[in-house]
Amino acid sequence: MAGYLEMERARVRYFLSINPDTLPQEALLSGKRTYRSLMMEGQEVEFSDGFTELHTDSYKHILEGKGFGLEEAKASIGIVHSIRNAKPVGLKGDYHPFAVKESASHPFGWNF
């Protein structure tokens, strides 16, 4: 899934996938199972490492009473809701370069 978000101080082209076949070749060659990067002012910042325990650590903080409150999380929840409910429009406008990749089969065998 790919899309485009325009925010107050950022334009974001995103590509989300759980399929390892969509990873960049250099990530696959280095044995990575995930790939995260930002492009800012023409410079790529790759930050795939360090996310292995992200959800576990987040849940731990929540259970310790150190998590984000509803007001802090509201904008993020709104963005996720918008992405989930967006209607597909195809490759139009300022799309993510990975969006042109050939669709691969779902890693769990699901058909969409």
PDB file of N, CA and C in Angstrom:
ATOM      1  N   MET A   1       0.843  -1.156   0.000  1.00  0.00           N
ATOM      2  CA  MET A   1       0.000   0.000   0.000  1.00  0.00           C
ATOM      3  C   MET A   1       0.897   1.230   0.000  1.00  0.00           C
ATOM      4  N   ALA A   2       0.569   2.173  -0.833  1.00  0.00           N
ATOM      5  CA  ALA A   2       1.338   3.411  -0.903  1.00  0.00           C
ATOM      6  C   ALA A   2       0.378   4.585  -0.902  1.00  0.00           C
ATOM      7  N   GLY A   3       0.878   5.725  -0.467  1.00  0.00           N
ATOM      8  CA  GLY A   3       0.036   6.911  -0.455  1.00  0.00           C
ATOM      9  C   GLY A   3       0.843   8.171  -0.244  1.00  0.00           C
ATOM     10  N   TYR A   4       0.119   9.255  -0.084  1.00  0.00           N
ATOM     11  CA  TYR A   4       0.724  10.571   0.058  1.00  0.00           C
ATOM     12  C   TYR A   4      -0.048  11.343   1.118  1.00  0.00           C
ATOM     13  N   LEU A   5       0.674  11.924   2.064  1.00  0.00           N
ATOM     14  CA  LEU A   5       0.069  12.770   3.090  1.00  0.00           C
ATOM     15  C   LEU A   5       0.720  14.141   3.029  1.00  0.00           C
ATOM     16  N   GLU A   6      -0.080  15.168   3.154  1.00  0.00           N
ATOM     17  CA  GLU A   6       0.469  16.514   3.225  1.00  0.00           C
ATOM     18  C   GLU A   6       0.139  17.065   4.601  1.00  0.00           C
ATOM     19  N   MET A   7       1.193  17.433   5.325  1.00  0.00           N
ATOM     20  CA  MET A   7       1.029  17.943   6.676  1.00  0.00           C
ATOM     21  C   MET A   7       1.511  19.389   6.728  1.00  0.00           C
ATOM     22  N   GLU A   8       1.393  19.982   7.898  1.00  0.00           N
ATOM     23  CA  GLU A   8       1.758  21.387   8.044  1.00  0.00           C
ATOM     24  C   GLU A   8       3.196  21.659   7.623  1.00  0.00           C
ATOM     25  N   ARG A   9       4.122  20.785   8.020  1.00  0.00           N
ATOM     26  CA  ARG A   9       5.534  21.029   7.724  1.00  0.00           C
ATOM     27  C   ARG A   9       6.209  19.865   7.019  1.00  0.00           C
ATOM     28  N   ALA A  10       5.421  19.018   6.385  1.00  0.00           N
ATOM     29  CA  ALA A  10       6.022  17.865   5.689  1.00  0.00           C
ATOM     30  C   ALA A  10       5.081  17.333   4.619  1.00  0.00           C
ATOM     31  N   ARG A  11       5.682  16.873   3.547  1.00  0.00           N
ATOM     32  CA  ARG A  11       4.969  16.095   2.528  1.00  0.00           C
ATOM     33  C   ARG A  11       5.521  14.682   2.651  1.00  0.00           C
ATOM     34  N   VAL A  12       4.635  13.714   2.786  1.00  0.00           N
ATOM     35  CA  VAL A  12       5.069  12.345   3.063  1.00  0.00           C
ATOM     36  C   VAL A  12       4.521  11.397   2.006  1.00  0.00           C
ATOM     37  N   ARG A  13       5.425  10.784   1.243  1.00  0.00           N
ATOM     38  CA  ARG A  13       5.061   9.669   0.370  1.00  0.00           C
ATOM     39  C   ARG A  13       5.411   8.418   1.161  1.00  0.00           C
ATOM     40  N   TYR A  14       4.455   7.531   1.337  1.00  0.00           N
ATOM     41  CA  TYR A  14       4.723   6.340   2.139  1.00  0.00           C
ATOM     42  C   TYR A  14       4.435   5.077   1.343  1.00  0.00           C
ATOM     43  N   PHE A  15       5.103   4.016   1.767  1.00  0.00           N
ATOM     44  CA  PHE A  15       4.899   2.687   1.199  1.00  0.00           C
ATOM     45  C   PHE A  15       4.911   1.721   2.368  1.00  0.00           C
ATOM     46  N   LEU A  16       3.831   0.975   2.550  1.00  0.00           N
ATOM     47  CA  LEU A  16       3.700   0.032   3.661  1.00  0.00           C
ATOM     48  C   LEU A  16       3.513  -1.370   3.105  1.00  0.00           C
ATOM     49  N   SER A  17       4.312  -2.301   3.596  1.00  0.00           N
ATOM     50  CA  SER A  17       4.181  -3.676   3.134  1.00  0.00           C
ATOM     51  C   SER A  17       4.710  -4.624   4.202  1.00  0.00           C
ATOM     52  N   ILE A  18       4.078  -5.785   4.316  1.00  0.00           N
ATOM     53  CA  ILE A  18       4.608  -6.836   5.184  1.00  0.00           C
ATOM     54  C   ILE A  18       5.274  -7.925   4.359  1.00  0.00           C
ATOM     55  N   ASN A  19       5.366  -7.706   3.069  1.00  0.00           N
ATOM     56  CA  ASN A  19       5.931  -8.703   2.167  1.00  0.00           C
ATOM     57  C   ASN A  19       7.417  -8.430   1.945  1.00  0.00           C
ATOM     58  N   PRO A  20       8.298  -9.345   2.341  1.00  0.00           N
ATOM     59  CA  PRO A  20       9.738  -9.114   2.171  1.00  0.00           C
ATOM     60  C   PRO A  20      10.167  -8.982   0.710  1.00  0.00           C
ATOM     61  N   ASP A  21       9.331  -9.443  -0.230  1.00  0.00           N
ATOM     62  CA  ASP A  21       9.672  -9.311  -1.651  1.00  0.00           C
ATOM     63  C   ASP A  21       9.698  -7.853  -2.106  1.00  0.00           C
ATOM     64  N   THR A  22       9.118  -6.955  -1.313  1.00  0.00           N
ATOM     65  CA  THR A  22       9.095  -5.540  -1.691  1.00  0.00           C
ATOM     66  C   THR A  22      10.258  -4.751  -1.093  1.00  0.00           C
ATOM     67  N   LEU A  23      11.113  -5.410  -0.315  1.00  0.00           N
ATOM     68  CA  LEU A  23      12.273  -4.718   0.261  1.00  0.00           C
ATOM     69  C   LEU A  23      13.266  -4.344  -0.834  1.00  0.00           C
ATOM     70  N   PRO A  24      13.993  -3.239  -0.639  1.00  0.00           N
ATOM     71  CA  PRO A  24      15.051  -2.896  -1.600  1.00  0.00           C
ATOM     72  C   PRO A  24      16.119  -3.988  -1.639  1.00  0.00           C
ATOM     73  N   GLN A  25      16.733  -4.163  -2.779  1.00  0.00           N
ATOM     74  CA  GLN A  25      17.742  -5.208  -2.965  1.00  0.00           C
ATOM     75  C   GLN A  25      18.858  -5.117  -1.928  1.00  0.00           C
ATOM     76  N   GLU A  26      19.331  -3.895  -1.627  1.00  0.00           N
ATOM     77  CA  GLU A  26      20.429  -3.750  -0.662  1.00  0.00           C
ATOM     78  C   GLU A  26      20.014  -4.203   0.739  1.00  0.00           C
ATOM     79  N   ALA A  27      18.742  -4.039   1.086  1.00  0.00           N
ATOM     80  CA  ALA A  27      18.258  -4.516   2.379  1.00  0.00           C
ATOM     81  C   ALA A  27      18.244  -6.040   2.407  1.00  0.00           C
ATOM     82  N   LEU A  28      17.769  -6.648   1.332  1.00  0.00           N
ATOM     83  CA  LEU A  28      17.746  -8.111   1.250  1.00  0.00           C
ATOM     84  C   LEU A  28      19.151  -8.696   1.317  1.00  0.00           C
ATOM     85  N   LEU A  29      20.081  -8.083   0.585  1.00  0.00           N
ATOM     86  CA  LEU A  29      21.458  -8.588   0.561  1.00  0.00           C
ATOM     87  C   LEU A  29      22.137  -8.493   1.923  1.00  0.00           C
ATOM     88  N   SER A  30      21.724  -7.526   2.733  1.00  0.00           N
ATOM     89  CA  SER A  30      22.324  -7.390   4.061  1.00  0.00           C
ATOM     90  C   SER A  30      21.549  -8.174   5.121  1.00  0.00           C
ATOM     91  N   GLY A  31      20.547  -8.955   4.689  1.00  0.00           N
ATOM     92  CA  GLY A  31      19.819  -9.830   5.603  1.00  0.00           C
ATOM     93  C   GLY A  31      18.723  -9.151   6.404  1.00  0.00           C
ATOM     94  N   LYS A  32      18.320  -7.949   6.016  1.00  0.00           N
ATOM     95  CA  LYS A  32      17.281  -7.243   6.759  1.00  0.00           C
ATOM     96  C   LYS A  32      15.906  -7.797   6.410  1.00  0.00           C
ATOM     97  N   ARG A  33      15.033  -7.799   7.420  1.00  0.00           N
ATOM     98  CA  ARG A  33      13.656  -8.225   7.207  1.00  0.00           C
ATOM     99  C   ARG A  33      12.714  -7.036   7.150  1.00  0.00           C
ATOM    100  N   THR A  34      13.230  -5.866   7.535  1.00  0.00           N
ATOM    101  CA  THR A  34      12.444  -4.637   7.474  1.00  0.00           C
ATOM    102  C   THR A  34      13.305  -3.539   6.875  1.00  0.00           C
ATOM    103  N   TYR A  35      12.654  -2.487   6.402  1.00  0.00           N
ATOM    104  CA  TYR A  35      13.381  -1.352   5.832  1.00  0.00           C
ATOM    105  C   TYR A  35      12.599  -0.081   6.116  1.00  0.00           C
ATOM    106  N   ARG A  36      13.264   0.869   6.752  1.00  0.00           N
ATOM    107  CA  ARG A  36      12.648   2.159   7.054  1.00  0.00           C
ATOM    108  C   ARG A  36      13.627   3.249   6.668  1.00  0.00           C
ATOM    109  N   SER A  37      13.131   4.234   5.948  1.00  0.00           N
ATOM    110  CA  SER A  37      14.002   5.356   5.601  1.00  0.00           C
ATOM    111  C   SER A  37      13.174   6.612   5.382  1.00  0.00           C
ATOM    112  N   LEU A  38      13.836   7.734   5.543  1.00  0.00           N
ATOM    113  CA  LEU A  38      13.262   9.044   5.250  1.00  0.00           C
ATOM    114  C   LEU A  38      14.164   9.729   4.246  1.00  0.00           C
ATOM    115  N   MET A  39      13.570  10.486   3.354  1.00  0.00           N
ATOM    116  CA  MET A  39      14.342  11.301   2.424  1.00  0.00           C
ATOM    117  C   MET A  39      14.075  12.751   2.810  1.00  0.00           C
ATOM    118  N   MET A  40      15.134  13.438   3.232  1.00  0.00           N
ATOM    119  CA  MET A  40      14.998  14.833   3.635  1.00  0.00           C
ATOM    120  C   MET A  40      16.010  15.671   2.877  1.00  0.00           C
ATOM    121  N   GLU A  41      15.488  16.639   2.127  1.00  0.00           N
ATOM    122  CA  GLU A  41      16.332  17.541   1.346  1.00  0.00           C
ATOM    123  C   GLU A  41      17.325  16.771   0.480  1.00  0.00           C
ATOM    124  N   GLY A  42      16.836  15.682  -0.137  1.00  0.00           N
ATOM    125  CA  GLY A  42      17.648  14.897  -1.052  1.00  0.00           C
ATOM    126  C   GLY A  42      18.580  13.896  -0.397  1.00  0.00           C
ATOM    127  N   GLN A  43      18.610  13.834   0.920  1.00  0.00           N
ATOM    128  CA  GLN A  43      19.476  12.899   1.642  1.00  0.00           C
ATOM    129  C   GLN A  43      18.626  11.810   2.292  1.00  0.00           C
ATOM    130  N   GLU A  44      19.013  10.551   2.071  1.00  0.00           N
ATOM    131  CA  GLU A  44      18.283   9.450   2.693  1.00  0.00           C
ATOM    132  C   GLU A  44      18.843   9.176   4.079  1.00  0.00           C
ATOM    133  N   VAL A  45      17.925   9.007   5.031  1.00  0.00           N
ATOM    134  CA  VAL A  45      18.276   8.588   6.383  1.00  0.00           C
ATOM    135  C   VAL A  45      17.615   7.236   6.581  1.00  0.00           C
ATOM    136  N   GLU A  46      18.415   6.179   6.640  1.00  0.00           N
ATOM    137  CA  GLU A  46      17.900   4.819   6.788  1.00  0.00           C
ATOM    138  C   GLU A  46      17.962   4.456   8.268  1.00  0.00           C
ATOM    139  N   PHE A  47      16.837   4.023   8.830  1.00  0.00           N
ATOM    140  CA  PHE A  47      16.773   3.740  10.266  1.00  0.00           C
ATOM    141  C   PHE A  47      16.030   2.434  10.556  1.00  0.00           C
ATOM    142  N   SER A  48      16.355   1.411   9.805  1.00  0.00           N
ATOM    143  CA  SER A  48      15.678   0.124   9.967  1.00  0.00           C
ATOM    144  C   SER A  48      16.057  -0.589  11.260  1.00  0.00           C
ATOM    145  N   ASP A  49      17.285  -0.430  11.682  1.00  0.00           N
ATOM    146  CA  ASP A  49      17.743  -1.137  12.884  1.00  0.00           C
ATOM    147  C   ASP A  49      17.159  -0.493  14.141  1.00  0.00           C
ATOM    148  N   GLY A  50      16.988  -1.312  15.174  1.00  0.00           N
ATOM    149  CA  GLY A  50      16.524  -0.803  16.453  1.00  0.00           C
ATOM    150  C   GLY A  50      15.022  -0.870  16.654  1.00  0.00           C
ATOM    151  N   PHE A  51      14.282  -1.439  15.711  1.00  0.00           N
ATOM    152  CA  PHE A  51      12.830  -1.491  15.828  1.00  0.00           C
ATOM    153  C   PHE A  51      12.316  -2.871  16.224  1.00  0.00           C
ATOM    154  N   THR A  52      13.210  -3.825  16.427  1.00  0.00           N
ATOM    155  CA  THR A  52      12.794  -5.202  16.695  1.00  0.00           C
ATOM    156  C   THR A  52      11.858  -5.290  17.894  1.00  0.00           C
ATOM    157  N   GLU A  53      12.177  -4.591  18.957  1.00  0.00           N
ATOM    158  CA  GLU A  53      11.382  -4.665  20.184  1.00  0.00           C
ATOM    159  C   GLU A  53      10.499  -3.438  20.394  1.00  0.00           C
ATOM    160  N   LEU A  54      10.275  -2.656  19.356  1.00  0.00           N
ATOM    161  CA  LEU A  54       9.529  -1.403  19.498  1.00  0.00           C
ATOM    162  C   LEU A  54       8.157  -1.612  20.131  1.00  0.00           C
ATOM    163  N   HIS A  55       7.372  -2.552  19.607  1.00  0.00           N
ATOM    164  CA  HIS A  55       6.023  -2.744  20.137  1.00  0.00           C
ATOM    165  C   HIS A  55       6.056  -3.289  21.557  1.00  0.00           C
ATOM    166  N   THR A  56       6.952  -4.231  21.819  1.00  0.00           N
ATOM    167  CA  THR A  56       7.071  -4.781  23.168  1.00  0.00           C
ATOM    168  C   THR A  56       7.430  -3.686  24.157  1.00  0.00           C
ATOM    169  N   ASP A  57       8.404  -2.854  23.807  1.00  0.00           N
ATOM    170  CA  ASP A  57       8.810  -1.757  24.689  1.00  0.00           C
ATOM    171  C   ASP A  57       7.679  -0.748  24.878  1.00  0.00           C
ATOM    172  N   SER A  58       6.949  -0.455  23.809  1.00  0.00           N
ATOM    173  CA  SER A  58       5.826   0.488  23.907  1.00  0.00           C
ATOM    174  C   SER A  58       4.756  -0.047  24.854  1.00  0.00           C
ATOM    175  N   TYR A  59       4.396  -1.320  24.706  1.00  0.00           N
ATOM    176  CA  TYR A  59       3.384  -1.916  25.577  1.00  0.00           C
ATOM    177  C   TYR A  59       3.867  -1.941  27.024  1.00  0.00           C
ATOM    178  N   LYS A  60       5.133  -2.214  27.227  1.00  0.00           N
ATOM    179  CA  LYS A  60       5.702  -2.226  28.582  1.00  0.00           C
ATOM    180  C   LYS A  60       5.539  -0.849  29.226  1.00  0.00           C
ATOM    181  N   HIS A  61       5.860   0.206  28.485  1.00  0.00           N
ATOM    182  CA  HIS A  61       5.708   1.561  29.017  1.00  0.00           C
ATOM    183  C   HIS A  61       4.244   1.881  29.324  1.00  0.00           C
ATOM    184  N   ILE A  62       3.345   1.438  28.462  1.00  0.00           N
ATOM    185  CA  ILE A  62       1.919   1.676  28.695  1.00  0.00           C
ATOM    186  C   ILE A  62       1.486   1.004  29.991  1.00  0.00           C
ATOM    187  N   LEU A  63       1.886  -0.256  30.183  1.00  0.00           N
ATOM    188  CA  LEU A  63       1.509  -0.987  31.396  1.00  0.00           C
ATOM    189  C   LEU A  63       2.122  -0.379  32.651  1.00  0.00           C
ATOM    190  N   GLU A  64       3.244   0.328  32.496  1.00  0.00           N
ATOM    191  CA  GLU A  64       3.884   1.016  33.622  1.00  0.00           C
ATOM    192  C   GLU A  64       3.287   2.405  33.846  1.00  0.00           C
ATOM    193  N   GLY A  65       2.269   2.751  33.073  1.00  0.00           N
ATOM    194  CA  GLY A  65       1.643   4.061  33.213  1.00  0.00           C
ATOM    195  C   GLY A  65       2.430   5.190  32.571  1.00  0.00           C
ATOM    196  N   LYS A  66       3.369   4.861  31.693  1.00  0.00           N
ATOM    197  CA  LYS A  66       4.229   5.863  31.051  1.00  0.00           C
ATOM    198  C   LYS A  66       3.909   6.035  29.569  1.00  0.00           C
ATOM    199  N   GLY A  67       2.772   5.518  29.144  1.00  0.00           N
ATOM    200  CA  GLY A  67       2.416   5.608  27.729  1.00  0.00           C
ATOM    201  C   GLY A  67       1.837   6.964  27.368  1.00  0.00           C
ATOM    202  N   PHE A  68       1.566   7.142  26.090  1.00  0.00           N
ATOM    203  CA  PHE A  68       0.946   8.377  25.624  1.00  0.00           C
ATOM    204  C   PHE A  68      -0.529   8.379  25.991  1.00  0.00           C
ATOM    205  N   GLY A  69      -1.052   9.544  26.298  1.00  0.00           N
ATOM    206  CA  GLY A  69      -2.471   9.695  26.581  1.00  0.00           C
ATOM    207  C   GLY A  69      -3.266   9.821  25.293  1.00  0.00           C
ATOM    208  N   LEU A  70      -4.580   9.864  25.437  1.00  0.00           N
ATOM    209  CA  LEU A  70      -5.451   9.953  24.268  1.00  0.00           C
ATOM    210  C   LEU A  70      -5.190  11.215  23.453  1.00  0.00           C
ATOM    211  N   GLU A  71      -4.980  12.329  24.121  1.00  0.00           N
ATOM    212  CA  GLU A  71      -4.777  13.588  23.392  1.00  0.00           C
ATOM    213  C   GLU A  71      -3.499  13.544  22.565  1.00  0.00           C
ATOM    214  N   GLU A  72      -2.426  12.962  23.112  1.00  0.00           N
ATOM    215  CA  GLU A  72      -1.170  12.848  22.356  1.00  0.00           C
ATOM    216  C   GLU A  72      -1.319  11.892  21.173  1.00  0.00           C
ATOM    217  N   ALA A  73      -2.126  10.862  21.340  1.00  0.00           N
ATOM    218  CA  ALA A  73      -2.273   9.836  20.302  1.00  0.00           C
ATOM    219  C   ALA A  73      -3.324  10.189  19.250  1.00  0.00           C
ATOM    220  N   LYS A  74      -4.132  11.202  19.505  1.00  0.00           N
ATOM    221  CA  LYS A  74      -5.270  11.519  18.631  1.00  0.00           C
ATOM    222  C   LYS A  74      -4.856  11.764  17.180  1.00  0.00           C
ATOM    223  N   ALA A  75      -3.824  12.556  16.950  1.00  0.00           N
ATOM    224  CA  ALA A  75      -3.402  12.853  15.569  1.00  0.00           C
ATOM    225  C   ALA A  75      -2.944  11.588  14.852  1.00  0.00           C
ATOM    226  N   SER A  76      -2.178  10.739  15.543  1.00  0.00           N
ATOM    227  CA  SER A  76      -1.700   9.491  14.932  1.00  0.00           C
ATOM    228  C   SER A  76      -2.860   8.567  14.586  1.00  0.00           C
ATOM    229  N   ILE A  77      -3.819   8.476  15.484  1.00  0.00           N
ATOM    230  CA  ILE A  77      -4.992   7.636  15.232  1.00  0.00           C
ATOM    231  C   ILE A  77      -5.765   8.169  14.028  1.00  0.00           C
ATOM    232  N   GLY A  78      -5.877   9.485  13.918  1.00  0.00           N
ATOM    233  CA  GLY A  78      -6.558  10.098  12.777  1.00  0.00           C
ATOM    234  C   GLY A  78      -5.865   9.789  11.461  1.00  0.00           C
ATOM    235  N   ILE A  79      -4.532   9.837  11.458  1.00  0.00           N
ATOM    236  CA  ILE A  79      -3.770   9.528  10.241  1.00  0.00           C
ATOM    237  C   ILE A  79      -3.987   8.074   9.828  1.00  0.00           C
ATOM    238  N   VAL A  80      -3.891   7.164  10.789  1.00  0.00           N
ATOM    239  CA  VAL A  80      -4.093   5.740  10.492  1.00  0.00           C
ATOM    240  C   VAL A  80      -5.515   5.505   9.976  1.00  0.00           C
ATOM    241  N   HIS A  81      -6.488   6.159  10.571  1.00  0.00           N
ATOM    242  CA  HIS A  81      -7.877   6.035  10.108  1.00  0.00           C
ATOM    243  C   HIS A  81      -8.000   6.514   8.660  1.00  0.00           C
ATOM    244  N   SER A  82      -7.377   7.641   8.345  1.00  0.00           N
ATOM    245  CA  SER A  82      -7.423   8.168   6.976  1.00  0.00           C
ATOM    246  C   SER A  82      -6.792   7.204   5.983  1.00  0.00           C
ATOM    247  N   ILE A  83      -5.643   6.638   6.352  1.00  0.00           N
ATOM    248  CA  ILE A  83      -4.964   5.684   5.467  1.00  0.00           C
ATOM    249  C   ILE A  83      -5.839   4.451   5.254  1.00  0.00           C
ATOM    250  N   ARG A  84      -6.372   3.931   6.346  1.00  0.00           N
ATOM    251  CA  ARG A  84      -7.174   2.705   6.255  1.00  0.00           C
ATOM    252  C   ARG A  84      -8.430   2.891   5.408  1.00  0.00           C
ATOM    253  N   ASN A  85      -9.011   4.085   5.442  1.00  0.00           N
ATOM    254  CA  ASN A  85     -10.275   4.327   4.746  1.00  0.00           C
ATOM    255  C   ASN A  85     -10.118   5.057   3.417  1.00  0.00           C
ATOM    256  N   ALA A  86      -8.887   5.278   2.985  1.00  0.00           N
ATOM    257  CA  ALA A  86      -8.654   5.976   1.719  1.00  0.00           C
ATOM    258  C   ALA A  86      -9.098   5.110   0.543  1.00  0.00           C
ATOM    259  N   LYS A  87      -9.626   5.742  -0.463  1.00  0.00           N
ATOM    260  CA  LYS A  87     -10.028   5.034  -1.684  1.00  0.00           C
ATOM    261  C   LYS A  87      -8.840   5.004  -2.647  1.00  0.00           C
ATOM    262  N   PRO A  88      -8.504   3.843  -3.182  1.00  0.00           N
ATOM    263  CA  PRO A  88      -7.382   3.742  -4.124  1.00  0.00           C
ATOM    264  C   PRO A  88      -7.623   4.596  -5.373  1.00  0.00           C
ATOM    265  N   VAL A  89      -6.568   5.282  -5.820  1.00  0.00           N
ATOM    266  CA  VAL A  89      -6.678   6.109  -7.030  1.00  0.00           C
ATOM    267  C   VAL A  89      -5.635   5.733  -8.075  1.00  0.00           C
ATOM    268  N   GLY A  90      -4.806   4.755  -7.788  1.00  0.00           N
ATOM    269  CA  GLY A  90      -3.765   4.373  -8.739  1.00  0.00           C
ATOM    270  C   GLY A  90      -2.556   5.289  -8.633  1.00  0.00           C
ATOM    271  N   LEU A  91      -1.652   5.164  -9.583  1.00  0.00           N
ATOM    272  CA  LEU A  91      -0.415   5.947  -9.566  1.00  0.00           C
ATOM    273  C   LEU A  91      -0.671   7.329 -10.159  1.00  0.00           C
ATOM    274  N   LYS A  92      -1.001   8.259  -9.288  1.00  0.00           N
ATOM    275  CA  LYS A  92      -1.272   9.633  -9.712  1.00  0.00           C
ATOM    276  C   LYS A  92      -0.513  10.580  -8.801  1.00  0.00           C
ATOM    277  N   GLY A  93      -0.070  11.678  -9.350  1.00  0.00           N
ATOM    278  CA  GLY A  93       0.568  12.707  -8.538  1.00  0.00           C
ATOM    279  C   GLY A  93       1.933  12.289  -8.021  1.00  0.00           C
ATOM    280  N   ASP A  94       2.218  12.676  -6.793  1.00  0.00           N
ATOM    281  CA  ASP A  94       3.534  12.482  -6.181  1.00  0.00           C
ATOM    282  C   ASP A  94       3.562  11.163  -5.412  1.00  0.00           C
ATOM    283  N   TYR A  95       3.638  10.038  -6.126  1.00  0.00           N
ATOM    284  CA  TYR A  95       3.582   8.731  -5.473  1.00  0.00           C
ATOM    285  C   TYR A  95       4.979   8.230  -5.091  1.00  0.00           C
ATOM    286  N   HIS A  96       4.992   7.292  -4.155  1.00  0.00           N
ATOM    287  CA  HIS A  96       6.242   6.694  -3.673  1.00  0.00           C
ATOM    288  C   HIS A  96       6.871   5.849  -4.781  1.00  0.00           C
ATOM    289  N   PRO A  97       8.198   5.913  -4.942  1.00  0.00           N
ATOM    290  CA  PRO A  97       8.836   5.139  -6.018  1.00  0.00           C
ATOM    291  C   PRO A  97       8.639   3.624  -5.894  1.00  0.00           C
ATOM    292  N   PHE A  98       8.441   3.103  -4.700  1.00  0.00           N
ATOM    293  CA  PHE A  98       8.202   1.662  -4.543  1.00  0.00           C
ATOM    294  C   PHE A  98       6.813   1.262  -5.036  1.00  0.00           C
ATOM    295  N   ALA A  99       5.911   2.223  -5.215  1.00  0.00           N
ATOM    296  CA  ALA A  99       4.542   1.913  -5.632  1.00  0.00           C
ATOM    297  C   ALA A  99       4.490   1.296  -7.024  1.00  0.00           C
ATOM    298  N   VAL A 100       5.537   1.462  -7.810  1.00  0.00           N
ATOM    299  CA  VAL A 100       5.551   0.889  -9.160  1.00  0.00           C
ATOM    300  C   VAL A 100       6.005  -0.570  -9.159  1.00  0.00           C
ATOM    301  N   LYS A 101       6.432  -1.068  -7.993  1.00  0.00           N
ATOM    302  CA  LYS A 101       6.860  -2.469  -7.925  1.00  0.00           C
ATOM    303  C   LYS A 101       5.685  -3.381  -8.245  1.00  0.00           C
ATOM    304  N   GLU A 102       5.992  -4.481  -8.903  1.00  0.00           N
ATOM    305  CA  GLU A 102       4.957  -5.457  -9.234  1.00  0.00           C
ATOM    306  C   GLU A 102       4.376  -6.026  -7.950  1.00  0.00           C
ATOM    307  N   SER A 103       3.065  -6.144  -7.901  1.00  0.00           N
ATOM    308  CA  SER A 103       2.417  -6.703  -6.722  1.00  0.00           C
ATOM    309  C   SER A 103       2.860  -8.142  -6.526  1.00  0.00           C
ATOM    310  N   ALA A 104       3.260  -8.442  -5.323  1.00  0.00           N
ATOM    311  CA  ALA A 104       3.690  -9.799  -4.988  1.00  0.00           C
ATOM    312  C   ALA A 104       2.553 -10.507  -4.261  1.00  0.00           C
ATOM    313  N   SER A 105       2.613 -11.812  -4.217  1.00  0.00           N
ATOM    314  CA  SER A 105       1.593 -12.553  -3.489  1.00  0.00           C
ATOM    315  C   SER A 105       1.714 -12.236  -2.003  1.00  0.00           C
ATOM    316  N   HIS A 106       0.585 -12.285  -1.320  1.00  0.00           N
ATOM    317  CA  HIS A 106       0.569 -11.993   0.106  1.00  0.00           C
ATOM    318  C   HIS A 106       1.358 -13.071   0.842  1.00  0.00           C
ATOM    319  N   PRO A 107       2.222 -12.682   1.791  1.00  0.00           N
ATOM    320  CA  PRO A 107       3.057 -13.684   2.466  1.00  0.00           C
ATOM    321  C   PRO A 107       2.267 -14.708   3.271  1.00  0.00           C
ATOM    322  N   PHE A 108       1.004 -14.394   3.620  1.00  0.00           N
ATOM    323  CA  PHE A 108       0.182 -15.348   4.360  1.00  0.00           C
ATOM    324  C   PHE A 108      -0.774 -16.095   3.441  1.00  0.00           C
ATOM    325  N   GLY A 109      -0.662 -15.862   2.126  1.00  0.00           N
ATOM    326  CA  GLY A 109      -1.510 -16.548   1.165  1.00  0.00           C
ATOM    327  C   GLY A 109      -2.884 -15.941   0.989  1.00  0.00           C
ATOM    328  N   TRP A 110      -3.112 -14.748   1.550  1.00  0.00           N
ATOM    329  CA  TRP A 110      -4.413 -14.098   1.419  1.00  0.00           C
ATOM    330  C   TRP A 110      -4.552 -13.506   0.036  1.00  0.00           C
ATOM    331  N   ASN A 111      -5.752 -13.508  -0.494  1.00  0.00           N
ATOM    332  CA  ASN A 111      -6.029 -12.896  -1.795  1.00  0.00           C
ATOM    333  C   ASN A 111      -6.868 -11.645  -1.593  1.00  0.00           C
ATOM    334  N   PHE A 112      -6.452 -10.566  -2.220  1.00  0.00           N
ATOM    335  CA  PHE A 112      -7.194  -9.301  -2.125  1.00  0.00           C
ATOM    336  C   PHE A 112      -7.691  -8.901  -3.480  1.00  0.00           C
TER     337      PHE A 112
END
